[in-house]
PDB file of C-alpha atoms and ligand atoms in Angstrom:
ATOM      1  CA  UNK F   1       7.352   5.188 -15.750  1.00  0.00           C
ATOM      2  CA  UNK F   2       6.482   3.068 -18.731  1.00  0.00           C
ATOM      3  CA  UNK F   3       3.231   3.493 -20.771  1.00  0.00           C
ATOM      4  CA  UNK F   4       2.088   0.300 -19.273  1.00  0.00           C
ATOM      5  CA  UNK F   5       1.760   1.868 -15.773  1.00  0.00           C
ATOM      6  CA  UNK F   6      -1.746   2.023 -14.608  1.00  0.00           C
ATOM      7  CA  UNK F   7      -1.301   3.324 -11.122  1.00  0.00           C
ATOM      8  CA  UNK F   8       1.612   5.206  -9.696  1.00  0.00           C
ATOM      9  CA  UNK F   9       1.722   6.216  -6.031  1.00  0.00           C
ATOM     10  CA  UNK F  10       4.519   8.472  -5.053  1.00  0.00           C
ATOM     11  CA  UNK F  11       5.337   9.519  -1.684  1.00  0.00           C
ATOM     12  CA  UNK F  12       1.947   8.983  -0.332  1.00  0.00           C
ATOM     13  CA  UNK F  13       1.352   9.974   3.359  1.00  0.00           C
ATOM     14  CA  UNK F  14      -2.054   9.479   5.298  1.00  0.00           C
ATOM     15  CA  UNK F  15      -2.367  10.868   8.645  1.00  0.00           C
ATOM     16  CA  UNK F  16      -5.413  10.112  11.045  1.00  0.00           C
ATOM     17  CA  UNK F  17      -5.114  12.942  13.477  1.00  0.00           C
ATOM     18  CA  UNK F  18      -1.680  12.475  15.241  1.00  0.00           C
ATOM     19  CA  UNK F  19      -1.308   8.985  13.778  1.00  0.00           C
ATOM     20  CA  UNK F  20       0.998   8.752  10.845  1.00  0.00           C
ATOM     21  CA  UNK F  21      -0.567   5.678   9.020  1.00  0.00           C
ATOM     22  CA  UNK F  22       1.226   5.786   5.574  1.00  0.00           C
ATOM     23  CA  UNK F  23       4.642   7.086   5.201  1.00  0.00           C
ATOM     24  CA  UNK F  24       6.043   8.009   1.885  1.00  0.00           C
ATOM     25  CA  UNK F  25       4.655   5.006   0.196  1.00  0.00           C
ATOM     26  CA  UNK F  26       5.812   4.435  -3.484  1.00  0.00           C
ATOM     27  CA  UNK F  27       4.050   1.665  -5.366  1.00  0.00           C
ATOM     28  CA  UNK F  28       3.115   1.201  -9.027  1.00  0.00           C
ATOM     29  CA  UNK F  29       0.723  -1.211 -10.781  1.00  0.00           C
ATOM     30  CA  UNK F  30       1.097  -2.128 -14.320  1.00  0.00           C
ATOM     31  CA  UNK F  31      -1.623  -3.006 -16.718  1.00  0.00           C
ATOM     32  CA  UNK F  32      -2.881  -6.584 -16.305  1.00  0.00           C
ATOM     33  CA  UNK F  33      -0.747  -7.439 -13.440  1.00  0.00           C
ATOM     34  CA  UNK F  34      -1.326  -8.481  -9.866  1.00  0.00           C
ATOM     35  CA  UNK F  35       0.482  -6.571  -7.139  1.00  0.00           C
ATOM     36  CA  UNK F  36       0.228  -8.455  -3.744  1.00  0.00           C
ATOM     37  CA  UNK F  37       0.265  -6.274  -0.606  1.00  0.00           C
ATOM     38  CA  UNK F  38       1.264  -8.143   2.347  1.00  0.00           C
ATOM     39  CA  UNK F  39       1.963  -7.246   5.967  1.00  0.00           C
ATOM     40  CA  UNK F  40       0.735  -7.769   9.534  1.00  0.00           C
ATOM     41  CA  UNK F  41      -2.535  -6.259  10.782  1.00  0.00           C
ATOM     42  CA  UNK F  42      -2.344  -2.604  11.246  1.00  0.00           C
ATOM     43  CA  UNK F  43       0.518  -1.929   8.826  1.00  0.00           C
ATOM     44  CA  UNK F  44      -1.707   0.171   6.575  1.00  0.00           C
ATOM     45  CA  UNK F  45      -2.760  -2.079   3.759  1.00  0.00           C
ATOM     46  CA  UNK F  46      -6.377  -1.214   3.907  1.00  0.00           C
ATOM     47  CA  UNK F  47      -5.590   2.355   4.115  1.00  0.00           C
ATOM     48  CA  UNK F  48      -3.514   2.410   1.027  1.00  0.00           C
ATOM     49  CA  UNK F  49      -6.199   0.417  -0.931  1.00  0.00           C
ATOM     50  CA  UNK F  50      -8.851   3.018   0.213  1.00  0.00           C
ATOM     51  CA  UNK F  51      -6.710   5.975  -0.893  1.00  0.00           C
ATOM     52  CA  UNK F  52      -6.299   4.303  -4.376  1.00  0.00           C
ATOM     53  CA  UNK F  53     -10.034   3.723  -4.441  1.00  0.00           C
ATOM     54  CA  UNK F  54     -10.839   7.396  -3.462  1.00  0.00           C
ATOM     55  CA  UNK F  55     -12.763   6.334  -0.387  1.00  0.00           C
ATOM     56  CA  UNK F  56     -10.040   7.258   2.126  1.00  0.00           C
ATOM     57  CA  UNK F  57      -7.925  10.379   2.682  1.00  0.00           C
ATOM     58  CA  UNK F  58      -4.516  11.269   1.301  1.00  0.00           C
ATOM     59  CA  UNK F  59      -2.512  13.913   3.315  1.00  0.00           C
ATOM     60  CA  UNK F  60       0.270  14.351   0.702  1.00  0.00           C
ATOM     61  CA  UNK F  61       1.929  12.678  -2.191  1.00  0.00           C
ATOM     62  CA  UNK F  62       0.562  11.802  -5.664  1.00  0.00           C
ATOM     63  CA  UNK F  63      -1.650   8.920  -6.939  1.00  0.00           C
ATOM     64  CA  UNK F  64      -1.812   8.851 -10.816  1.00  0.00           C
ATOM     65  CA  UNK F  65      -3.990   6.678 -12.913  1.00  0.00           C
ATOM     66  CA  UNK F  66      -2.670   6.616 -16.377  1.00  0.00           C
ATOM     67  CA  UNK F  67      -0.954   9.863 -15.709  1.00  0.00           C
ATOM     68  CA  UNK F  68      -3.854  11.742 -14.351  1.00  0.00           C
ATOM     69  CA  UNK F  69      -3.644  12.897 -10.646  1.00  0.00           C
ATOM     70  CA  UNK F  70      -6.656  11.190  -8.539  1.00  0.00           C
ATOM     71  CA  UNK F  71      -5.142  11.481  -4.995  1.00  0.00           C
ATOM     72  CA  UNK F  72      -7.820  12.778  -2.612  1.00  0.00           C
ATOM     73  CA  UNK F  73     -10.570  12.742  -5.228  1.00  0.00           C
ATOM     74  CA  UNK F  74     -13.752  10.694  -4.709  1.00  0.00           C
ATOM     75  CA  UNK F  75     -14.818   8.217  -7.329  1.00  0.00           C
ATOM     76  CA  UNK F  76     -17.311  10.668  -8.590  1.00  0.00           C
ATOM     77  CA  UNK F  77     -14.634  13.432  -9.007  1.00  0.00           C
ATOM     78  CA  UNK F  78     -12.367  11.108 -11.031  1.00  0.00           C
ATOM     79  CA  UNK F  79     -14.050  10.754 -14.274  1.00  0.00           C
ATOM     80  CA  UNK F  80     -13.451   7.399 -15.873  1.00  0.00           C
ATOM     81  CA  UNK F  81     -11.058   6.378 -13.202  1.00  0.00           C
ATOM     82  CA  UNK F  82     -14.038   6.429 -10.799  1.00  0.00           C
ATOM     83  CA  UNK F  83     -15.592   3.298 -12.548  1.00  0.00           C
ATOM     84  CA  UNK F  84     -12.331   1.819 -13.908  1.00  0.00           C
ATOM     85  CA  UNK F  85     -11.000   1.250 -10.354  1.00  0.00           C
ATOM     86  CA  UNK F  86     -13.307  -1.137  -8.325  1.00  0.00           C
ATOM     87  CA  UNK F  87     -13.141  -3.078  -5.165  1.00  0.00           C
ATOM     88  CA  UNK F  88     -13.800  -6.495  -3.649  1.00  0.00           C
ATOM     89  CA  UNK F  89     -13.735  -6.531   0.115  1.00  0.00           C
ATOM     90  CA  UNK F  90     -13.450  -9.357   2.727  1.00  0.00           C
ATOM     91  CA  UNK F  91     -16.844  -9.679   3.859  1.00  0.00           C
ATOM     92  CA  UNK F  92     -19.458  -9.742   0.849  1.00  0.00           C
ATOM     93  CA  UNK F  93     -22.313 -10.094   3.417  1.00  0.00           C
ATOM     94  CA  UNK F  94     -21.978  -6.661   4.723  1.00  0.00           C
ATOM     95  CA  UNK F  95     -21.134  -5.239   1.246  1.00  0.00           C
ATOM     96  CA  UNK F  96     -24.194  -6.822  -0.442  1.00  0.00           C
ATOM     97  CA  UNK F  97     -27.476  -5.283   0.260  1.00  0.00           C
ATOM     98  CA  UNK F  98     -29.416  -8.204   1.857  1.00  0.00           C
ATOM     99  CA  UNK F  99     -32.767  -6.966   0.656  1.00  0.00           C
ATOM    100  CA  UNK F 100     -31.967  -6.877  -2.919  1.00  0.00           C
ATOM    101  CA  UNK F 101     -31.845  -9.844  -5.377  1.00  0.00           C
ATOM    102  CA  UNK F 102     -28.624 -10.738  -7.087  1.00  0.00           C
ATOM    103  CA  UNK F 103     -29.964  -9.261 -10.342  1.00  0.00           C
ATOM    104  CA  UNK F 104     -30.889  -5.954  -8.680  1.00  0.00           C
ATOM    105  CA  UNK F 105     -27.405  -5.858  -7.102  1.00  0.00           C
ATOM    106  CA  UNK F 106     -25.754  -6.306 -10.473  1.00  0.00           C
ATOM    107  CA  UNK F 107     -28.079  -4.132 -12.521  1.00  0.00           C
ATOM    108  CA  UNK F 108     -27.609  -1.147 -10.235  1.00  0.00           C
ATOM    109  CA  UNK F 109     -23.901  -0.154 -11.439  1.00  0.00           C
ATOM    110  CA  UNK F 110     -24.737  -1.042 -15.001  1.00  0.00           C
ATOM    111  CA  UNK F 111     -27.794   1.365 -15.180  1.00  0.00           C
ATOM    112  CA  UNK F 112     -26.064   3.885 -13.060  1.00  0.00           C
ATOM    113  CA  UNK F 113     -23.420   4.323 -15.757  1.00  0.00           C
ATOM    114  CA  UNK F 114     -24.924   3.546 -19.029  1.00  0.00           C
ATOM    115  CA  UNK F 115     -28.454   4.249 -20.281  1.00  0.00           C
ATOM    116  CA  UNK F 116     -29.860   1.012 -21.605  1.00  0.00           C
ATOM    117  CA  UNK F 117     -32.879  -1.065 -21.819  1.00  0.00           C
ATOM    118  CA  UNK F 118     -33.970  -3.389 -19.014  1.00  0.00           C
ATOM    119  CA  UNK F 119     -33.717  -6.325 -21.262  1.00  0.00           C
ATOM    120  CA  UNK F 120     -30.026  -5.394 -22.314  1.00  0.00           C
ATOM    121  CA  UNK F 121     -29.134  -4.888 -18.524  1.00  0.00           C
ATOM    122  CA  UNK F 122     -30.743  -8.346 -17.662  1.00  0.00           C
ATOM    123  CA  UNK F 123     -28.553  -9.929 -20.566  1.00  0.00           C
ATOM    124  CA  UNK F 124     -25.467  -8.406 -18.979  1.00  0.00           C
ATOM    125  CA  UNK F 125     -26.297  -9.765 -15.629  1.00  0.00           C
ATOM    126  CA  UNK F 126     -26.629 -13.208 -17.119  1.00  0.00           C
ATOM    127  CA  UNK F 127     -23.086 -12.779 -18.578  1.00  0.00           C
ATOM    128  CA  UNK F 128     -21.617 -11.530 -15.469  1.00  0.00           C
ATOM    129  CA  UNK F 129     -23.033 -14.600 -13.603  1.00  0.00           C
ATOM    130  CA  UNK F 130     -21.590 -16.851 -16.184  1.00  0.00           C
ATOM    131  CA  UNK F 131     -18.219 -15.048 -15.822  1.00  0.00           C
ATOM    132  CA  UNK F 132     -18.025 -15.767 -12.266  1.00  0.00           C
ATOM    133  CA  UNK F 133     -19.581 -19.259 -12.685  1.00  0.00           C
ATOM    134  CA  UNK F 134     -22.809 -18.750 -10.857  1.00  0.00           C
ATOM    135  CA  UNK F 135     -25.870 -20.517 -12.419  1.00  0.00           C
ATOM    136  CA  UNK F 136     -28.342 -18.130 -14.217  1.00  0.00           C
ATOM    137  CA  UNK F 137     -31.168 -18.725 -11.540  1.00  0.00           C
ATOM    138  CA  UNK F 138     -28.792 -17.070  -8.967  1.00  0.00           C
ATOM    139  CA  UNK F 139     -30.136 -13.756 -10.457  1.00  0.00           C
ATOM    140  CA  UNK F 140     -33.409 -14.033  -8.586  1.00  0.00           C
ATOM    141  CA  UNK F 141     -32.148 -15.138  -5.233  1.00  0.00           C
ATOM    142  CA  UNK F 142     -30.888 -13.153  -2.343  1.00  0.00           C
ATOM    143  CA  UNK F 143     -27.371 -13.024  -0.775  1.00  0.00           C
ATOM    144  CA  UNK F 144     -28.373 -15.015   2.218  1.00  0.00           C
ATOM    145  CA  UNK F 145     -29.215 -17.980   0.094  1.00  0.00           C
ATOM    146  CA  UNK F 146     -25.490 -18.314  -0.906  1.00  0.00           C
ATOM    147  CA  UNK F 147     -22.309 -19.735   0.754  1.00  0.00           C
ATOM    148  CA  UNK F 148     -19.495 -17.271   1.511  1.00  0.00           C
ATOM    149  CA  UNK F 149     -17.603 -18.341  -1.639  1.00  0.00           C
ATOM    150  CA  UNK F 150     -20.681 -17.786  -3.778  1.00  0.00           C
ATOM    151  CA  UNK F 151     -21.374 -14.366  -2.225  1.00  0.00           C
ATOM    152  CA  UNK F 152     -17.834 -13.365  -2.941  1.00  0.00           C
ATOM    153  CA  UNK F 153     -18.331 -14.487  -6.583  1.00  0.00           C
ATOM    154  CA  UNK F 154     -21.416 -12.052  -6.538  1.00  0.00           C
ATOM    155  CA  UNK F 155     -19.041  -9.242  -5.253  1.00  0.00           C
ATOM    156  CA  UNK F 156     -16.602  -9.958  -7.975  1.00  0.00           C
ATOM    157  CA  UNK F 157     -19.361  -9.941 -10.682  1.00  0.00           C
ATOM    158  CA  UNK F 158     -20.544  -6.471  -9.343  1.00  0.00           C
ATOM    159  CA  UNK F 159     -16.969  -5.234  -9.607  1.00  0.00           C
ATOM    160  CA  UNK F 160     -16.785  -6.501 -13.132  1.00  0.00           C
ATOM    161  CA  UNK F 161     -20.098  -4.834 -14.136  1.00  0.00           C
ATOM    162  CA  UNK F 162     -18.279  -1.630 -14.753  1.00  0.00           C
ATOM    163  CA  UNK F 163     -15.412  -3.132 -17.001  1.00  0.00           C
ATOM    164  CA  UNK F 164     -12.687  -2.123 -14.435  1.00  0.00           C
ATOM    165  CA  UNK F 165      -9.066  -1.948 -15.182  1.00  0.00           C
ATOM    166  CA  UNK F 166      -7.951  -2.318 -11.580  1.00  0.00           C
ATOM    167  CA  UNK F 167      -9.682  -4.053  -8.874  1.00  0.00           C
ATOM    168  CA  UNK F 168      -8.523  -3.377  -5.255  1.00  0.00           C
ATOM    169  CA  UNK F 169      -9.016  -6.766  -3.448  1.00  0.00           C
ATOM    170  CA  UNK F 170      -8.937  -6.400   0.271  1.00  0.00           C
ATOM    171  CA  UNK F 171      -8.432  -9.665   1.973  1.00  0.00           C
ATOM    172  CA  UNK F 172     -11.048 -11.157  -0.429  1.00  0.00           C
ATOM    173  CA  UNK F 173     -10.540 -14.872   0.510  1.00  0.00           C
ATOM    174  CA  UNK F 174      -9.655 -14.376   4.158  1.00  0.00           C
ATOM    175  CA  UNK F 175     -13.086 -15.175   5.528  1.00  0.00           C
ATOM    176  CA  UNK F 176     -13.212 -18.439   3.342  1.00  0.00           C
ATOM    177  CA  UNK F 177     -12.320 -21.974   4.271  1.00  0.00           C
ATOM    178  CA  UNK F 178      -9.077 -23.204   2.472  1.00  0.00           C
ATOM    179  CA  UNK F 179     -10.612 -25.300  -0.356  1.00  0.00           C
ATOM    180  CA  UNK F 180     -13.022 -22.296  -1.233  1.00  0.00           C
ATOM    181  CA  UNK F 181     -10.027 -19.865  -1.088  1.00  0.00           C
ATOM    182  CA  UNK F 182      -8.249 -21.962  -3.689  1.00  0.00           C
ATOM    183  CA  UNK F 183     -11.420 -21.952  -6.018  1.00  0.00           C
ATOM    184  CA  UNK F 184     -11.897 -18.160  -5.659  1.00  0.00           C
ATOM    185  CA  UNK F 185      -8.178 -17.452  -6.268  1.00  0.00           C
ATOM    186  CA  UNK F 186      -8.399 -19.575  -9.415  1.00  0.00           C
ATOM    187  CA  UNK F 187     -11.344 -17.399 -10.490  1.00  0.00           C
ATOM    188  CA  UNK F 188      -9.451 -14.135  -9.959  1.00  0.00           C
ATOM    189  CA  UNK F 189      -6.664 -15.523 -12.052  1.00  0.00           C
ATOM    190  CA  UNK F 190      -8.999 -16.756 -14.841  1.00  0.00           C
ATOM    191  CA  UNK F 191     -10.751 -13.319 -14.877  1.00  0.00           C
ATOM    192  CA  UNK F 192      -7.421 -11.614 -15.178  1.00  0.00           C
ATOM    193  CA  UNK F 193      -6.549 -13.775 -18.149  1.00  0.00           C
ATOM    194  CA  UNK F 194      -9.795 -13.167 -19.851  1.00  0.00           C
ATOM    195  CA  UNK F 195     -10.051  -9.330 -19.155  1.00  0.00           C
ATOM    196  CA  UNK F 196      -6.566  -8.059 -18.629  1.00  0.00           C
ATOM    197  CA  UNK F 197      -7.702  -6.464 -15.327  1.00  0.00           C
ATOM    198  CA  UNK F 198      -4.974  -5.562 -12.692  1.00  0.00           C
ATOM    199  CA  UNK F 199      -5.283  -6.346  -9.086  1.00  0.00           C
ATOM    200  CA  UNK F 200      -3.943  -4.792  -5.893  1.00  0.00           C
ATOM    201  CA  UNK F 201      -4.267  -8.007  -3.867  1.00  0.00           C
ATOM    202  CA  UNK F 202      -4.183  -7.211  -0.143  1.00  0.00           C
ATOM    203  CA  UNK F 203      -3.713  -9.995   2.325  1.00  0.00           C
ATOM    204  CA  UNK F 204      -2.056 -10.698   5.560  1.00  0.00           C
ATOM    205  CA  UNK F 205      -1.451 -14.155   4.246  1.00  0.00           C
ATOM    206  CA  UNK F 206       1.786 -14.612   2.410  1.00  0.00           C
ATOM    207  CA  UNK F 207       0.810 -18.013   0.897  1.00  0.00           C
ATOM    208  CA  UNK F 208      -2.230 -16.483  -0.819  1.00  0.00           C
ATOM    209  CA  UNK F 209      -0.232 -13.521  -2.030  1.00  0.00           C
ATOM    210  CA  UNK F 210       2.416 -15.794  -3.352  1.00  0.00           C
ATOM    211  CA  UNK F 211      -0.017 -17.677  -5.301  1.00  0.00           C
ATOM    212  CA  UNK F 212      -1.564 -14.917  -7.249  1.00  0.00           C
ATOM    213  CA  UNK F 213       0.956 -12.204  -7.441  1.00  0.00           C
ATOM    214  CA  UNK F 214       3.281 -11.108 -10.123  1.00  0.00           C
ATOM    215  CA  UNK F 215       5.028  -8.576  -7.824  1.00  0.00           C
ATOM    216  CA  UNK F 216       4.825  -8.237  -4.015  1.00  0.00           C
ATOM    217  CA  UNK F 217       5.015  -5.173  -1.934  1.00  0.00           C
ATOM    218  CA  UNK F 218       5.652  -5.872   1.993  1.00  0.00           C
ATOM    219  CA  UNK F 219       4.264  -3.262   4.347  1.00  0.00           C
ATOM    220  CA  UNK F 220       5.231  -2.709   7.837  1.00  0.00           C
ATOM    221  CA  UNK F 221       4.363   0.187  10.193  1.00  0.00           C
ATOM    222  CA  UNK F 222       2.923   2.209   7.216  1.00  0.00           C
ATOM    223  CA  UNK F 223       6.064   1.918   5.001  1.00  0.00           C
ATOM    224  CA  UNK F 224       6.627  -0.296   2.057  1.00  0.00           C
ATOM    225  CA  UNK F 225       9.726  -2.189   3.191  1.00  0.00           C
ATOM    226  CA  UNK F 226      10.176  -4.372   0.176  1.00  0.00           C
ATOM    227  CA  UNK F 227       8.672  -4.468  -3.415  1.00  0.00           C
ATOM    228  CA  UNK F 228       9.812  -6.686  -6.148  1.00  0.00           C
ATOM    229  CA  UNK F 229       9.124  -9.656  -8.411  1.00  0.00           C
ATOM    230  CA  UNK F 230       6.977 -12.253  -6.535  1.00  0.00           C
ATOM    231  CA  UNK F 231       9.708 -15.076  -6.776  1.00  0.00           C
ATOM    232  CA  UNK F 232      12.364 -12.731  -5.500  1.00  0.00           C
ATOM    233  CA  UNK F 233      10.566 -11.337  -2.648  1.00  0.00           C
ATOM    234  CA  UNK F 234       9.167 -14.693  -1.412  1.00  0.00           C
ATOM    235  CA  UNK F 235      12.319 -16.666  -2.178  1.00  0.00           C
ATOM    236  CA  UNK F 236      15.165 -14.267  -1.700  1.00  0.00           C
ATOM    237  CA  UNK F 237      13.796 -11.494   0.308  1.00  0.00           C
ATOM    238  CA  UNK F 238      16.051  -8.418   1.004  1.00  0.00           C
ATOM    239  CA  UNK F 239      14.493  -7.236   4.115  1.00  0.00           C
ATOM    240  CA  UNK F 240      14.628  -9.101   7.511  1.00  0.00           C
ATOM    241  CA  UNK F 241      10.926  -8.318   8.083  1.00  0.00           C
ATOM    242  CA  UNK F 242       9.976 -10.338   4.915  1.00  0.00           C
ATOM    243  CA  UNK F 243      12.103 -13.135   6.034  1.00  0.00           C
ATOM    244  CA  UNK F 244      10.259 -13.275   9.256  1.00  0.00           C
ATOM    245  CA  UNK F 245       6.815 -13.196   7.337  1.00  0.00           C
ATOM    246  CA  UNK F 246       8.054 -16.036   5.273  1.00  0.00           C
ATOM    247  CA  UNK F 247       9.092 -18.137   8.132  1.00  0.00           C
ATOM    248  CA  UNK F 248       5.669 -17.439   9.732  1.00  0.00           C
ATOM    249  CA  UNK F 249       3.699 -18.382   6.701  1.00  0.00           C
ATOM    250  CA  UNK F 250       2.232 -21.836   6.840  1.00  0.00           C
ATOM    251  CA  UNK F 251       3.647 -24.523   4.484  1.00  0.00           C
ATOM    252  CA  UNK F 252       1.843 -27.781   3.812  1.00  0.00           C
ATOM    253  CA  UNK F 253       4.650 -30.233   4.963  1.00  0.00           C
ATOM    254  CA  UNK F 254       4.454 -30.605   8.634  1.00  0.00           C
ATOM    255  CA  UNK F 255       8.258 -31.538   9.078  1.00  0.00           C
ATOM    256  CA  UNK F 256       9.227 -28.408   7.059  1.00  0.00           C
ATOM    257  CA  UNK F 257       6.694 -26.466   9.097  1.00  0.00           C
ATOM    258  CA  UNK F 258       8.237 -27.510  12.359  1.00  0.00           C
ATOM    259  CA  UNK F 259      11.576 -26.571  11.123  1.00  0.00           C
ATOM    260  CA  UNK F 260      10.300 -23.183   9.909  1.00  0.00           C
ATOM    261  CA  UNK F 261       8.765 -22.412  13.308  1.00  0.00           C
ATOM    262  CA  UNK F 262      11.962 -23.322  15.020  1.00  0.00           C
ATOM    263  CA  UNK F 263      13.917 -20.902  12.701  1.00  0.00           C
ATOM    264  CA  UNK F 264      11.067 -18.202  13.294  1.00  0.00           C
ATOM    265  CA  UNK F 265      11.495 -18.510  16.984  1.00  0.00           C
ATOM    266  CA  UNK F 266      15.310 -18.414  16.729  1.00  0.00           C
ATOM    267  CA  UNK F 267      14.934 -15.289  14.639  1.00  0.00           C
ATOM    268  CA  UNK F 268      12.510 -13.549  17.044  1.00  0.00           C
ATOM    269  CA  UNK F 269      14.796 -14.189  19.871  1.00  0.00           C
ATOM    270  CA  UNK F 270      17.984 -13.532  17.966  1.00  0.00           C
TER     271      UNK F 270
HETATM  272  P1  ADP U   1      -4.257  -3.180   7.689  1.00  0.00           P
HETATM  273  O1  ADP U   1      -5.278  -3.177   6.728  1.00  0.00           O
HETATM  274  O2  ADP U   1      -2.815  -3.475   7.338  1.00  0.00           O
HETATM  275  O3  ADP U   1      -4.500  -4.065   8.972  1.00  0.00           O
HETATM  276  P2  ADP U   1      -5.198  -0.519   8.360  1.00  0.00           P
HETATM  277  O4  ADP U   1      -4.822   0.280   7.029  1.00  0.00           O
HETATM  278  O5  ADP U   1      -6.566  -0.873   8.456  1.00  0.00           O
HETATM  279  O6  ADP U   1      -4.146  -1.647   8.425  1.00  0.00           O
HETATM  280  O7  ADP U   1      -4.726   0.405   9.460  1.00  0.00           O
HETATM  281  C1  ADP U   1      -3.535   1.041   9.796  1.00  0.00           C
HETATM  282  C2  ADP U   1      -3.572   1.838  10.914  1.00  0.00           C
HETATM  283  O8  ADP U   1      -4.373   3.011  10.584  1.00  0.00           O
HETATM  284  C3  ADP U   1      -3.879   1.166  12.218  1.00  0.00           C
HETATM  285  O9  ADP U   1      -3.229   1.645  13.317  1.00  0.00           O
HETATM  286  C4  ADP U   1      -5.443   1.614  12.248  1.00  0.00           C
HETATM  287  O10 ADP U   1      -5.877   1.687  13.612  1.00  0.00           O
HETATM  288  C5  ADP U   1      -5.347   3.010  11.682  1.00  0.00           C
HETATM  289  N1  ADP U   1      -6.702   3.543  11.074  1.00  0.00           N
HETATM  290  C6  ADP U   1      -7.136   2.945   9.939  1.00  0.00           C
HETATM  291  N2  ADP U   1      -8.298   3.751   9.619  1.00  0.00           N
HETATM  292  C7  ADP U   1      -8.448   4.714  10.536  1.00  0.00           C
HETATM  293  C8  ADP U   1      -9.337   5.726  10.740  1.00  0.00           C
HETATM  294  N3  ADP U   1     -10.345   5.890  10.043  1.00  0.00           N
HETATM  295  N4  ADP U   1      -9.233   6.472  11.797  1.00  0.00           N
HETATM  296  C9  ADP U   1      -8.105   6.405  12.608  1.00  0.00           C
HETATM  297  N5  ADP U   1      -7.077   5.419  12.520  1.00  0.00           N
HETATM  298  C10 ADP U   1      -7.373   4.583  11.438  1.00  0.00           C
HETATM  299 MG1   MG U   2      -6.967  -4.363   6.429  1.00  0.00          MG
END
């Protein structure tokens, strides 16, 4: 483990009753990098993200944040790691309180952590809105007044309010149309360049993960079956399952896509 390692998951297991949902998962995330976590629905991606966030159980194994054990500890029990690991989820409409203005939504985490004047907190809200490229007058509006992409920007601003070092992004663009997806992905990349925050970027969509990730982990049936540099995993995968995911991923060129579909079908049958 290098001193750049931010999160180190070792042999993590999660059981829900008789269901063995995470099986000896090993995964590390370095400072300032994006680790993409890809895999079909039900493979355990969200469960792993929730374990890292401290909002889901860990049956055994270790999760270290800068060397400190945090597995099975709630955000409150984690000290600084509790605020330095934040989340952005798929559906901001359910995660943003509809009766609060954007300003109230963003002030809440700021005031909860640091004691400061209302005017100082409002100034920070303006900075956060600026950071996610929402207009200053967004502060006095409500979540329902925004589009899906804008609401996701509010969710990103709320995650940034606590100066996180890691954001677990669980399918954060999956509910958005393609052009909005591209703009929100670019925002994630820009924020990382500006702040040095690391992402665990969870998606069932390999095209999205390939666009944003430095390294990619592939999950199947609760196991990480492949983990490596993005180029290597997405261009020269070692595991047959990754090759199948790649063939199933949409590519822009319809001719290539038809060829891929045929290859995918042959592989499934073969
Ligand atoms: P993914 O995010 O890759 O779609 P999940 O982590 O949500 O997968 O789910 C992995 C497996 O764990 C699924 O079989 C799911 O039904 C099960 N699971 C997830 N959360 C719970 C829970 N709280 N109780 C029981 N089973 C769960
Ligand atoms: Mg999920």
